[in-house]
CSV table of C-alpha atoms in Angstrom, one decimal:
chain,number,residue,atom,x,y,z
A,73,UNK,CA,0.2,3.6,11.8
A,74,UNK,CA,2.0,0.5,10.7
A,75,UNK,CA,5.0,-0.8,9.1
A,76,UNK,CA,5.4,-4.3,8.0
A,77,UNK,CA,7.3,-6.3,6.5
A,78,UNK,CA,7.6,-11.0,5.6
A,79,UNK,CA,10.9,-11.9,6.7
A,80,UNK,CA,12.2,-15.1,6.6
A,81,UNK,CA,12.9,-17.4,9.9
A,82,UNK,CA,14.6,-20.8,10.6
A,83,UNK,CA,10.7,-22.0,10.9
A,84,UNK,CA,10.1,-19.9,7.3
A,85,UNK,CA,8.6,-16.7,6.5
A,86,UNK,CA,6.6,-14.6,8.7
A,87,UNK,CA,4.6,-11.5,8.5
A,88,UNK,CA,5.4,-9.1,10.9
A,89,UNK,CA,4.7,-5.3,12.5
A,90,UNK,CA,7.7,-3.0,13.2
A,91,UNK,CA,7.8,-2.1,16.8
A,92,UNK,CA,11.0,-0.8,17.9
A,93,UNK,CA,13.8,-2.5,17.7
A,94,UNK,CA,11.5,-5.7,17.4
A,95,UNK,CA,9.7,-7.5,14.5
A,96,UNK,CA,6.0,-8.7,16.3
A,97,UNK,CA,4.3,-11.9,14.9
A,98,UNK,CA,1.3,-11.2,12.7
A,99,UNK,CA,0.5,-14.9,12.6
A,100,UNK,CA,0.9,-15.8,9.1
A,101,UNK,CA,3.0,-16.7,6.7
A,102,UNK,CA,3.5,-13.3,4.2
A,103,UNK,CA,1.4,-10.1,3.8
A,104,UNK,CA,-0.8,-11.8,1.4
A,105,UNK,CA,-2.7,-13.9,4.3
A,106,UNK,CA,-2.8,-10.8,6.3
A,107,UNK,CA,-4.8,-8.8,4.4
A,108,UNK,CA,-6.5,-11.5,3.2
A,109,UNK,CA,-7.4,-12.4,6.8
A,110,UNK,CA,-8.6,-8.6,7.2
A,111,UNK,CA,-5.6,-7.3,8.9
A,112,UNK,CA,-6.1,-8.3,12.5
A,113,UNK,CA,-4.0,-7.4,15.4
A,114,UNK,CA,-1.4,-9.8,16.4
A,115,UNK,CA,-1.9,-12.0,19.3
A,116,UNK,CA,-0.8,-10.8,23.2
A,117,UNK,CA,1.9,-12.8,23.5
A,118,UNK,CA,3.0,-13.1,20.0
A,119,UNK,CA,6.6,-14.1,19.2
A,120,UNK,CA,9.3,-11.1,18.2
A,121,UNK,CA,12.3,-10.9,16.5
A,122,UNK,CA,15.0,-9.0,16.5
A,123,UNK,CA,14.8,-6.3,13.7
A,124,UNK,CA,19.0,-5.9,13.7
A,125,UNK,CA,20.0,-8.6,10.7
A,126,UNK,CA,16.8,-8.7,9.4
A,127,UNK,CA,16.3,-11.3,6.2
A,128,UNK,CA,13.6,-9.7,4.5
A,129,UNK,CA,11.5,-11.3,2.0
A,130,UNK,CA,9.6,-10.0,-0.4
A,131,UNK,CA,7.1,-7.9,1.5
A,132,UNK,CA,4.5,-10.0,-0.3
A,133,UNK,CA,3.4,-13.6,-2.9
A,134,UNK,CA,1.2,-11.4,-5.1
A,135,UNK,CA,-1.0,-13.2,-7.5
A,136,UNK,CA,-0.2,-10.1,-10.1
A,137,UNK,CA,1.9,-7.8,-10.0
A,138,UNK,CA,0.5,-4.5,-12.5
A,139,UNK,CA,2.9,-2.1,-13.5
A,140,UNK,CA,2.5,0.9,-15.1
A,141,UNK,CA,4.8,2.5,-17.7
A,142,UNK,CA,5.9,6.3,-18.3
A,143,UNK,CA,4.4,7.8,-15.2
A,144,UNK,CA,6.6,10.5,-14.4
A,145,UNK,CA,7.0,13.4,-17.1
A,146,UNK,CA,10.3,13.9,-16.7
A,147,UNK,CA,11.3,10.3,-17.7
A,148,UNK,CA,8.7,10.2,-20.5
A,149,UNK,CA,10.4,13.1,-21.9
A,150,UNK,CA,13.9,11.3,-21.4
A,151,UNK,CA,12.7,8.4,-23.0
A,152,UNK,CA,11.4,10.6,-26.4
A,153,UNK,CA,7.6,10.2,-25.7
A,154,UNK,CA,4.5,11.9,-25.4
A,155,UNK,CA,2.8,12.2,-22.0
A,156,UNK,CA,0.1,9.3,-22.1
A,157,UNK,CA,-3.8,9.7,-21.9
A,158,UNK,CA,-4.1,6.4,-20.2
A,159,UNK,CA,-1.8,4.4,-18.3
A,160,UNK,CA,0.5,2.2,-19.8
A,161,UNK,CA,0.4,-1.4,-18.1
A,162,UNK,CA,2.3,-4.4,-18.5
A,163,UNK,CA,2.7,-7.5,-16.0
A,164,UNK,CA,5.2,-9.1,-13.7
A,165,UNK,CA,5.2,-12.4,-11.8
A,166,UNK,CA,5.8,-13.6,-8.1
A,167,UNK,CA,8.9,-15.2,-9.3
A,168,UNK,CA,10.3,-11.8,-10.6
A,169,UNK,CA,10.9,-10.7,-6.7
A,170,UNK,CA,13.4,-10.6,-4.2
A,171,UNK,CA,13.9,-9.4,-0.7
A,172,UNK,CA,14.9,-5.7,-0.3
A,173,UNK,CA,18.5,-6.9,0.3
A,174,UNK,CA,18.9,-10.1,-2.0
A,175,UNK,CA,21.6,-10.1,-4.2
A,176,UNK,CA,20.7,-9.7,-7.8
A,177,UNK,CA,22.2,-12.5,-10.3
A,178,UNK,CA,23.0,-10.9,-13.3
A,179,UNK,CA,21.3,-12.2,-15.9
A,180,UNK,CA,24.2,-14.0,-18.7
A,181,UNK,CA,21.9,-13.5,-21.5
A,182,UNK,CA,21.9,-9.7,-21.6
A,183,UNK,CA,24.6,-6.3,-21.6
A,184,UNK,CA,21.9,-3.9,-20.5
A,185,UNK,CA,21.0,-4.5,-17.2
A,186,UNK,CA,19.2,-1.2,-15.8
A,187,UNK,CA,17.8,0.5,-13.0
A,188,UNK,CA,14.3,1.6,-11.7
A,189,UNK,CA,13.3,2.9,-8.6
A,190,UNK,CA,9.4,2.6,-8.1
A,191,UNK,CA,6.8,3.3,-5.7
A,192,UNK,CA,4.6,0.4,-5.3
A,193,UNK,CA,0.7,0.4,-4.0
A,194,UNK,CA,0.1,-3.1,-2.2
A,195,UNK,CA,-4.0,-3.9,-2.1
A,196,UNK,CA,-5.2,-4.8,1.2
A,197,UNK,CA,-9.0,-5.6,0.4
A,198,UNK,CA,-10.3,-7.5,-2.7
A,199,UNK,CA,-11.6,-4.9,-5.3
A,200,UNK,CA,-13.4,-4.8,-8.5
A,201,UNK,CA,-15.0,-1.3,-10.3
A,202,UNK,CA,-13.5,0.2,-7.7
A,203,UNK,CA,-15.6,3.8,-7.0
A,204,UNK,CA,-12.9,6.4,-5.6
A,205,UNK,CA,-13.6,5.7,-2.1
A,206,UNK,CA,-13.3,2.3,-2.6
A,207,UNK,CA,-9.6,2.4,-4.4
A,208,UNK,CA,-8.5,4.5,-1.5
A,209,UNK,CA,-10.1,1.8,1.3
A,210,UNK,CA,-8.5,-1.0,-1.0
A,211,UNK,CA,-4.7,0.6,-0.5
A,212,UNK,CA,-3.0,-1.2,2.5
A,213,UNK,CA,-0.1,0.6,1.9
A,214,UNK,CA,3.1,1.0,0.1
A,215,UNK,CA,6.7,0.0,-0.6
A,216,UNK,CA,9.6,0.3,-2.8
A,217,UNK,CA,10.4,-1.5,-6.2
A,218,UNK,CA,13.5,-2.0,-7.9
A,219,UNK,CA,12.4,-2.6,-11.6
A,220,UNK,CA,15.2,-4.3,-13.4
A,221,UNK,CA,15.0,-4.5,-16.7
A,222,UNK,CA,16.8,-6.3,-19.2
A,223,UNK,CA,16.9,-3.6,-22.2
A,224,UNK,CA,18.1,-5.5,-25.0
A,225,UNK,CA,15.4,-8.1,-24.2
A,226,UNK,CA,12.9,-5.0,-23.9
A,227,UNK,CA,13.3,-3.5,-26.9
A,228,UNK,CA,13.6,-6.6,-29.2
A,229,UNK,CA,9.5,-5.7,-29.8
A,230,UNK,CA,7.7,-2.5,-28.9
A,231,UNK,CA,5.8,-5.2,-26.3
A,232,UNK,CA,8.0,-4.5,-23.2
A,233,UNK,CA,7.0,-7.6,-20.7
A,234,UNK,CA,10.4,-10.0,-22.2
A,235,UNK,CA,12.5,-7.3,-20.8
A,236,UNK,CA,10.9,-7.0,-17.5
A,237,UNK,CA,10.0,-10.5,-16.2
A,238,UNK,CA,13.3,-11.9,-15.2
A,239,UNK,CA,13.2,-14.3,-12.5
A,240,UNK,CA,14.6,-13.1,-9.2
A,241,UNK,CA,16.0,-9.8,-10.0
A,242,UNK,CA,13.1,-7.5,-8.9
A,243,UNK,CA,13.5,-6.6,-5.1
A,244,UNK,CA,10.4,-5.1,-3.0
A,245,UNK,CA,10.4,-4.2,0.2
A,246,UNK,CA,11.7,-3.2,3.0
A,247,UNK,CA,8.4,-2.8,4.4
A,248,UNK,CA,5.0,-1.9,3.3
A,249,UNK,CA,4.2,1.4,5.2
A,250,UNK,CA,0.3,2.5,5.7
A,251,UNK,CA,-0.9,5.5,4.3
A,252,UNK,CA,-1.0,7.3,7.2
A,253,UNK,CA,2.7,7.5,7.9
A,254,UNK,CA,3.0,9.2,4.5
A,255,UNK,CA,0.6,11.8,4.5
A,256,UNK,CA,-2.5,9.6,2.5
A,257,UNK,CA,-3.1,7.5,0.1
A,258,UNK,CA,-1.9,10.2,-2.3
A,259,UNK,CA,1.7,10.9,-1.4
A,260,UNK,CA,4.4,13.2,-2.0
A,261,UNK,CA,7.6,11.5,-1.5
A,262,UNK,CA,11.4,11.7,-2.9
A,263,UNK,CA,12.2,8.8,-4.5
A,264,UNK,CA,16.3,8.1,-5.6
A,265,UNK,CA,18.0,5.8,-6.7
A,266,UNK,CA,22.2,5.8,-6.1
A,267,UNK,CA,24.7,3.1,-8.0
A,268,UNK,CA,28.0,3.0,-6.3
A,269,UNK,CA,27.4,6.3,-4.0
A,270,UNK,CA,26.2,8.2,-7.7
A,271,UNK,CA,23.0,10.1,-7.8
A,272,UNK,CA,21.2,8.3,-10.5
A,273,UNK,CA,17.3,9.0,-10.2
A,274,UNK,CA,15.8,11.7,-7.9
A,275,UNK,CA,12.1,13.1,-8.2
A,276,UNK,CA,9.0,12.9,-5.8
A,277,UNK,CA,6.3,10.4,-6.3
A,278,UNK,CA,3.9,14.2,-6.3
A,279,UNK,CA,4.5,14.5,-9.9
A,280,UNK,CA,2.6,11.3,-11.1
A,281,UNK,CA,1.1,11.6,-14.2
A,282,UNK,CA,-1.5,8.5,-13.0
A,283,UNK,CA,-1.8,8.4,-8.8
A,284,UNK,CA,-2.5,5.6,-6.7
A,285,UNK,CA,-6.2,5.8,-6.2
A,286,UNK,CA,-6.8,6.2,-10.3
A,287,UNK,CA,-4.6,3.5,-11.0
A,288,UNK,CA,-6.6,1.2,-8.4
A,289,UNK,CA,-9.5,2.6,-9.9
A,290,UNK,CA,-8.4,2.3,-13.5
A,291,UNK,CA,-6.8,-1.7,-12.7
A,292,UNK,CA,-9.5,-2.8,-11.1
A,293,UNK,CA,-12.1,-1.9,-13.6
A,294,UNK,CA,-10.4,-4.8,-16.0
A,295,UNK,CA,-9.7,-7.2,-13.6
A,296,UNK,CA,-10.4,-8.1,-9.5
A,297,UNK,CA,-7.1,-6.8,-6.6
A,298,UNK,CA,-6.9,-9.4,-4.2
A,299,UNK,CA,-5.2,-8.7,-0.9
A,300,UNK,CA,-1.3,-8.6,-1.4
A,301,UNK,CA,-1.3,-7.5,-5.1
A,302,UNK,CA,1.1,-5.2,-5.9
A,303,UNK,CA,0.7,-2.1,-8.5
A,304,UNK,CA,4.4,-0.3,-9.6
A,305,UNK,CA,4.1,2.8,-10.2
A,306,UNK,CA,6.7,3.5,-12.7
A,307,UNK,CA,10.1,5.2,-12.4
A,308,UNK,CA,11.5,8.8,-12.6
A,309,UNK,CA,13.8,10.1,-15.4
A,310,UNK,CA,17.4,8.9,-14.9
A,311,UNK,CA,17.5,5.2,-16.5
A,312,UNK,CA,21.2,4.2,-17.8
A,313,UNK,CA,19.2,3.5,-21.6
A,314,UNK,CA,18.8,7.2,-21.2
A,315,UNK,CA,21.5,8.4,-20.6
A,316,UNK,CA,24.6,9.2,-23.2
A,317,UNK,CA,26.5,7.8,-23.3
A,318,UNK,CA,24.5,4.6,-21.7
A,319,UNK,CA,25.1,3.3,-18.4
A,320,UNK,CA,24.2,-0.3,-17.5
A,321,UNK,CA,24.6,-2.1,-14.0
A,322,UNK,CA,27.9,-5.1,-14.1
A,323,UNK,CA,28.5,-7.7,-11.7
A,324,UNK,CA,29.8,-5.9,-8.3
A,325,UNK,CA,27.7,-2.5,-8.4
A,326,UNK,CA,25.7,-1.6,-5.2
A,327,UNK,CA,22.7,-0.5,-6.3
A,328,UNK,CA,20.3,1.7,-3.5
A,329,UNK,CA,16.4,2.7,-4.3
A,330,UNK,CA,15.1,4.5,-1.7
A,331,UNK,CA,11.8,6.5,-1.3
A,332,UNK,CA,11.3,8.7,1.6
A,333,UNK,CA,9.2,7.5,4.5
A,334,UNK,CA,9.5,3.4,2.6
A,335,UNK,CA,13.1,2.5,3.6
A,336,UNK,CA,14.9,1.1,0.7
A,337,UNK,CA,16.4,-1.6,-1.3
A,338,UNK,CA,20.2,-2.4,-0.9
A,339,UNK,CA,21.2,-5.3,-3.4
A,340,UNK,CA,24.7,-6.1,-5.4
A,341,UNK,CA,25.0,-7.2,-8.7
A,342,UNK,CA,26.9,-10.7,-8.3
A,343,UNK,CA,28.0,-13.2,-11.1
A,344,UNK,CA,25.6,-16.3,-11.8
């Protein structure tokens, strides 16, 4: 039963356990070399940090990030489409992410900045053709995702990656929690997102259309998940291009995405 979390230092970013009201030492640098090391316990007398003030990092340096479109009926039906017979993927990049509370520099070159609250599956154990089993075993754990998407970029093809690869304005984190602490690999969690104290998204990551261990399965049939990758699992109905009339995120909005058992992301929108 595990929570962790990278968080930066004065001596740079560390992976670390939650225990308590402390931060243990993993010894290494992110998630990524964690896993990658196969996830071993953290020395006796390993060095702690205060968990009050926090500076969280993103949780890990993934060499993809896969996510998935149109995963949750009710948003596929907000968004005037039919519900998919296989997933719809599309890629981000490490230099997309931020820490769980990072500010978010809105971007100058767009007026439709939106929201997306995601469930993420991090890969703990290098994968290919992944059986059932295996897909299950290669699931560390998971964490939340704040997809920000630039919709006028988005839409400017019916190829959605130009709207979704922004640098530095997809936060991840808090932690990345085992599957154990959230009933398996499987879960049924509330997932919300809330823009200046308003209700914007609210569903329960049990009504996937695709769930984690297919879309390991699926993913890893076209291509190897190394330790620290990061699957997003796609967001619920509620997105401002949605809505009528639309509702876009503007320099000072607090925007929260939580997910039950995860924590949550806590970021404002601040002029570039």
């Amino acid at each position: 039963m595990s929570k962790l979390a990278t968080i930066r230092t004065s001596t740079g970013t560390r992976a670390v356990k939650l225990d308590g009201d402390q931060h243990i030492d993993l010894g290494f640098s992110d998630l990524r070399e964690y896993f990658a090391a196969g996830s071993p316990a953290p020395a006796a007398d390993a060095p702690t940090y205060p968990v009050a003030g926090a500076d969280f990092a993103p949780v890990t340096q993934p060499s993809k990030v896969v996510c998935v479109g149109h995963n949750y009926a009710n948003h596929i039906k907000e968004m005037g489409r039919e519900l998919p017979e296989y997933p719809v993927l599309f890629p981000k990049f490490a230099e997309t992410l931020l820490g769980a509370n990072d500010d978010i520099v809105y971007p100058v070159e767009t007026e439709a900045l939106d929201w997306e609250v995601e469930i993420c599956v991090v890969i703990g154990k290098e994968v290919r053709r992944a059986t059932d089993e295996q897909a299950a075993e290669a699931i560390a754990g998971f964490t939340v995702m704040n997809d920000i998407s630039v919709r006028d970029w988005q839409f400017r093809t019916i190829e959605w990656t130009q709207g979704k690869i922004w640098e530095a304005t997809t936060p991840v984190g808090p932690y990345v929690v085992t599957p154990d602490e959230v009933g398996g690999v499987k879960p049924a969690l509330e997932v919300k997102t809330v823009v200046n104290g308003e209700v914007m998204q609210n569903d329960n990551t049990g009504t996937l259309v695709f769930d984690p261990v297919f879309l390991v399965k699926y993913i890893s049939t076209m291509i190897t998940l190394k330790p620290g990758d990061i699957i997003a699992g796609g967001t619920p109905a509620g997105v401002g291009q949605a809505r009528d009339p639309k509702v876009f995120l503007k320099v000072g909005d607090k925007v929260v995405t939580s997910i039950e058992g995860l924590g949550e992301c806590v970021n404002t929108i601040v002029e570039g």
